[in-house]
Backbone as JSON, one array per atom type, in Angstrom:
{
  "sequence": "MSFLVEENPARHRFEILVDDALAGSTEYVPRGEVLVFTHTEVDKRFQNMGVGSALIRGTLDQIRERGGRVATQCRFMAAFIERHPEYADLVVPEP",
  "N": [[-9.52, 24.18, 23.48], [-8.12, 21.46, 25.1], [-8.85, 18.53, 26.94], [-7.42, 16.17, 29.17], [-7.69, 13.32, 31.04], [-6.04, 11.58, 33.5], [-4.96, 8.83, 35.49], [-3.08, 9.06, 38.47], [-1.56, 6.9, 40.09], [0.43, 6.78, 42.07], [0.05, 9.05, 43.57], [-2.49, 8.71, 44.38], [-4.75, 9.72, 42.93], [-6.83, 11.14, 40.34], [-5.99, 13.12, 37.59], [-6.51, 16.16, 35.76], [-5.52, 17.47, 32.74], [-5.28, 20.48, 31.05], [-4.76, 21.59, 27.96], [-2.13, 20.61, 28.3], [-1.47, 21.58, 30.84], [-1.57, 21.11, 34.35], [-4.67, 21.09, 35.72], [-6.43, 20.33, 37.66], [-7.56, 17.95, 40.2], [-8.82, 14.82, 41.5], [-9.01, 13.2, 44.49], [-8.39, 9.99, 46.0], [-8.92, 7.19, 48.25], [-7.78, 3.99, 48.21], [-9.77, 1.11, 48.67], [-9.69, -1.95, 48.55], [-11.37, -3.11, 45.75], [-12.78, -0.83, 45.54], [-12.74, 2.65, 45.13], [-12.46, 5.27, 47.3], [-13.53, 8.39, 47.06], [-12.33, 11.46, 48.13], [-11.83, 14.21, 47.84], [-12.07, 16.91, 45.54], [-10.44, 19.17, 43.45], [-10.07, 22.15, 41.59], [-7.85, 24.18, 39.84], [-7.76, 27.68, 40.36], [-7.49, 29.22, 38.03], [-8.81, 27.74, 36.15], [-11.43, 27.43, 36.84], [-15.04, 27.39, 36.54], [-15.18, 26.65, 33.88], [-15.96, 24.22, 33.09], [-14.14, 22.29, 33.71], [-13.99, 20.81, 36.12], [-16.25, 19.12, 35.92], [-15.55, 17.72, 33.59], [-13.29, 16.42, 34.55], [-14.41, 14.69, 36.54], [-16.21, 13.18, 34.98], [-14.39, 11.94, 33.16], [-12.86, 10.48, 34.99], [-14.79, 8.73, 36.15], [-15.59, 7.35, 33.85], [-13.22, 5.94, 33.22], [-12.99, 4.32, 35.49], [-15.31, 2.79, 35.22], [-14.68, 1.41, 32.84], [-12.73, -0.37, 33.7], [-14.09, -1.92, 35.45], [-14.43, -1.08, 38.06], [-15.49, 0.37, 41.27], [-16.99, 3.1, 43.12], [-16.92, 5.1, 46.1], [-18.37, 7.93, 47.56], [-17.15, 10.41, 49.33], [-16.56, 12.89, 48.68], [-18.11, 15.88, 48.08], [-18.43, 17.24, 45.64], [-18.1, 15.26, 43.66], [-20.22, 13.57, 44.4], [-22.42, 15.26, 43.94], [-22.16, 15.6, 41.18], [-22.69, 12.99, 40.25], [-25.3, 12.75, 41.11], [-26.55, 14.55, 39.39], [-26.04, 13.26, 37.03], [-27.28, 10.52, 36.49], [-26.56, 8.26, 35.07], [-24.2, 7.33, 36.0], [-24.69, 6.28, 38.47], [-24.72, 3.56, 39.01], [-22.13, 2.89, 39.6], [-21.62, 3.55, 42.18], [-21.1, 2.62, 45.53], [-22.02, 1.84, 48.93], [-20.0, 3.3, 51.47], [-17.06, 1.49, 52.08]],
  "CA": [[-9.06, 23.69, 24.77], [-8.2, 20.0, 25.14], [-8.83, 17.93, 28.28], [-6.91, 14.81, 29.28], [-7.8, 12.82, 32.41], [-5.13, 10.46, 33.72], [-4.78, 8.43, 36.88], [-1.74, 9.13, 39.04], [-1.71, 5.98, 41.22], [1.4, 7.07, 43.12], [-0.5, 10.13, 44.4], [-3.88, 8.33, 44.69], [-5.68, 10.7, 42.39], [-6.97, 11.34, 38.91], [-5.63, 14.5, 37.29], [-6.94, 16.65, 34.47], [-4.62, 18.4, 32.07], [-5.91, 21.34, 30.06], [-3.67, 22.06, 27.1], [-0.89, 20.15, 28.93], [-1.25, 22.18, 32.17], [-2.35, 20.47, 35.4], [-5.77, 22.02, 36.03], [-7.18, 19.88, 38.82], [-7.44, 16.53, 40.55], [-9.77, 14.25, 42.45], [-8.21, 12.3, 45.31], [-9.09, 8.81, 46.5], [-8.28, 6.22, 49.12], [-8.18, 2.66, 47.72], [-10.31, 0.13, 49.62], [-9.93, -3.12, 47.7], [-11.74, -2.7, 44.39], [-13.52, 0.42, 45.64], [-11.97, 3.87, 45.37], [-13.24, 6.21, 48.1], [-13.12, 9.73, 46.65], [-12.39, 12.33, 49.31], [-11.7, 15.65, 47.57], [-11.81, 17.34, 44.17], [-10.0, 20.57, 43.42], [-9.71, 22.7, 40.28], [-7.06, 25.4, 39.94], [-8.59, 28.88, 40.17], [-7.41, 29.69, 36.63], [-9.62, 26.89, 35.28], [-12.77, 27.27, 37.39], [-16.16, 27.87, 35.73], [-14.92, 26.35, 32.47], [-16.35, 22.83, 32.86], [-12.99, 21.41, 33.97], [-14.34, 19.88, 37.2], [-17.16, 18.1, 35.37], [-14.77, 16.88, 32.67], [-12.45, 15.57, 35.4], [-15.21, 13.63, 37.16], [-16.7, 12.31, 33.9], [-13.27, 11.13, 32.7], [-12.52, 9.56, 36.08], [-15.82, 7.68, 36.25], [-15.53, 6.52, 32.63], [-12.09, 5.03, 33.35], [-13.32, 3.34, 36.53], [-16.28, 1.89, 34.62], [-13.99, 0.56, 31.86], [-11.97, -1.44, 34.37], [-14.98, -2.68, 36.33], [-14.29, -0.62, 39.44], [-16.6, 1.0, 41.98], [-16.59, 4.29, 43.87], [-17.69, 5.63, 47.23], [-18.19, 9.37, 47.42], [-17.09, 11.34, 50.46], [-16.38, 14.19, 48.03], [-19.42, 16.46, 47.74], [-18.48, 17.6, 44.22], [-18.36, 14.04, 42.89], [-21.57, 13.11, 44.73], [-23.36, 16.14, 43.24], [-22.07, 15.29, 39.76], [-23.39, 11.72, 40.02], [-26.73, 13.01, 41.29], [-26.99, 15.21, 38.16], [-25.78, 12.36, 35.91], [-27.6, 9.21, 37.07], [-25.96, 7.16, 34.31], [-23.04, 6.85, 36.76], [-25.12, 5.84, 39.8], [-24.43, 2.13, 39.2], [-20.75, 2.72, 40.06], [-21.53, 3.96, 43.57], [-21.4, 1.65, 46.58], [-21.87, 2.45, 50.26], [-18.6, 3.36, 51.87], [-16.6, 0.2, 52.67]],
  "C": [[-9.21, 22.17, 24.77], [-8.02, 19.51, 26.58], [-8.24, 16.54, 28.19], [-6.98, 14.42, 30.75], [-6.94, 11.57, 32.52], [-5.09, 10.12, 35.2], [-3.31, 8.59, 37.26], [-1.77, 8.24, 40.28], [-0.75, 6.27, 42.36], [0.88, 8.15, 44.08], [-1.96, 9.87, 44.78], [-4.87, 9.39, 44.22], [-5.76, 10.59, 40.87], [-6.72, 12.82, 38.66], [-6.2, 14.88, 35.93], [-5.93, 17.67, 33.97], [-5.44, 19.18, 31.05], [-4.79, 21.95, 29.25], [-2.31, 21.82, 27.76], [-0.56, 20.8, 30.27], [-2.13, 21.45, 33.19], [-3.4, 21.46, 35.88], [-6.56, 21.6, 37.25], [-6.98, 18.4, 39.07], [-8.57, 16.13, 41.47], [-9.05, 13.12, 43.17], [-9.05, 11.14, 45.84], [-8.23, 8.03, 47.48], [-8.73, 4.85, 48.6], [-8.64, 1.77, 48.87], [-10.68, -1.12, 48.83], [-10.24, -2.65, 46.29], [-12.52, -1.39, 44.37], [-12.54, 1.57, 45.87], [-12.88, 4.84, 46.11], [-12.72, 7.61, 47.78], [-13.37, 10.7, 47.78], [-12.39, 13.82, 48.98], [-11.44, 15.88, 46.09], [-11.45, 18.82, 44.21], [-9.63, 20.95, 41.99], [-8.98, 24.01, 40.52], [-7.94, 26.61, 39.61], [-8.6, 29.38, 38.72], [-8.35, 28.93, 35.71], [-11.05, 26.7, 35.8], [-13.8, 27.91, 36.47], [-15.94, 27.7, 34.23], [-15.31, 24.91, 32.15], [-15.25, 21.82, 33.16], [-13.32, 20.38, 35.05], [-15.25, 18.77, 36.7], [-16.43, 17.17, 34.42], [-13.86, 15.93, 33.45], [-13.25, 14.4, 35.97], [-15.73, 12.67, 36.09], [-15.58, 11.38, 33.41], [-12.85, 10.09, 33.73], [-13.5, 8.4, 36.14], [-15.83, 6.78, 35.02], [-14.38, 5.51, 32.71], [-12.37, 3.94, 34.39], [-14.33, 2.32, 35.98], [-15.59, 0.91, 33.66], [-13.26, -0.6, 32.52], [-12.79, -2.2, 35.4], [-14.9, -2.29, 37.79], [-15.57, -0.03, 40.01], [-16.07, 2.19, 42.75], [-17.49, 4.47, 45.09], [-17.37, 7.12, 47.25], [-18.3, 10.1, 48.75], [-16.98, 12.76, 49.93], [-17.74, 14.72, 47.58], [-19.53, 16.79, 46.26], [-18.79, 16.38, 43.38], [-19.78, 13.54, 43.15], [-22.61, 13.95, 43.99], [-23.35, 15.87, 41.74], [-22.87, 14.03, 39.44], [-24.89, 11.91, 40.18], [-27.31, 13.67, 40.03], [-26.84, 14.32, 36.94], [-26.01, 10.92, 36.37], [-27.07, 8.02, 36.27], [-24.71, 6.61, 35.0], [-23.42, 6.25, 38.11], [-24.79, 4.37, 40.07], [-23.0, 1.89, 39.68], [-20.6, 2.94, 41.56], [-21.93, 2.82, 44.51], [-21.35, 2.39, 47.91], [-20.4, 2.39, 50.66], [-18.18, 2.06, 52.55], [-16.04, 0.36, 54.06]]
}
């Protein structure tokens, strides 16, 4: 199984493809250089396979590479960051 995380700026979200099938996304609202993440969803066919965690990890890695920051209204992303404190430096209070 191969994962690919890509940003879809037109839809304000990062998407994860599993073997070329859209498996989930995490949506954001841009606020300057901060992306406020509001919701993460994984297709039922791909749940409990690590797809959600791979989506968030790939999203945060891309944001880190470009020097961005995140605010987390999304409980799934907030919980992921709590379990993976190496990403805590990307989080800012909601703008």
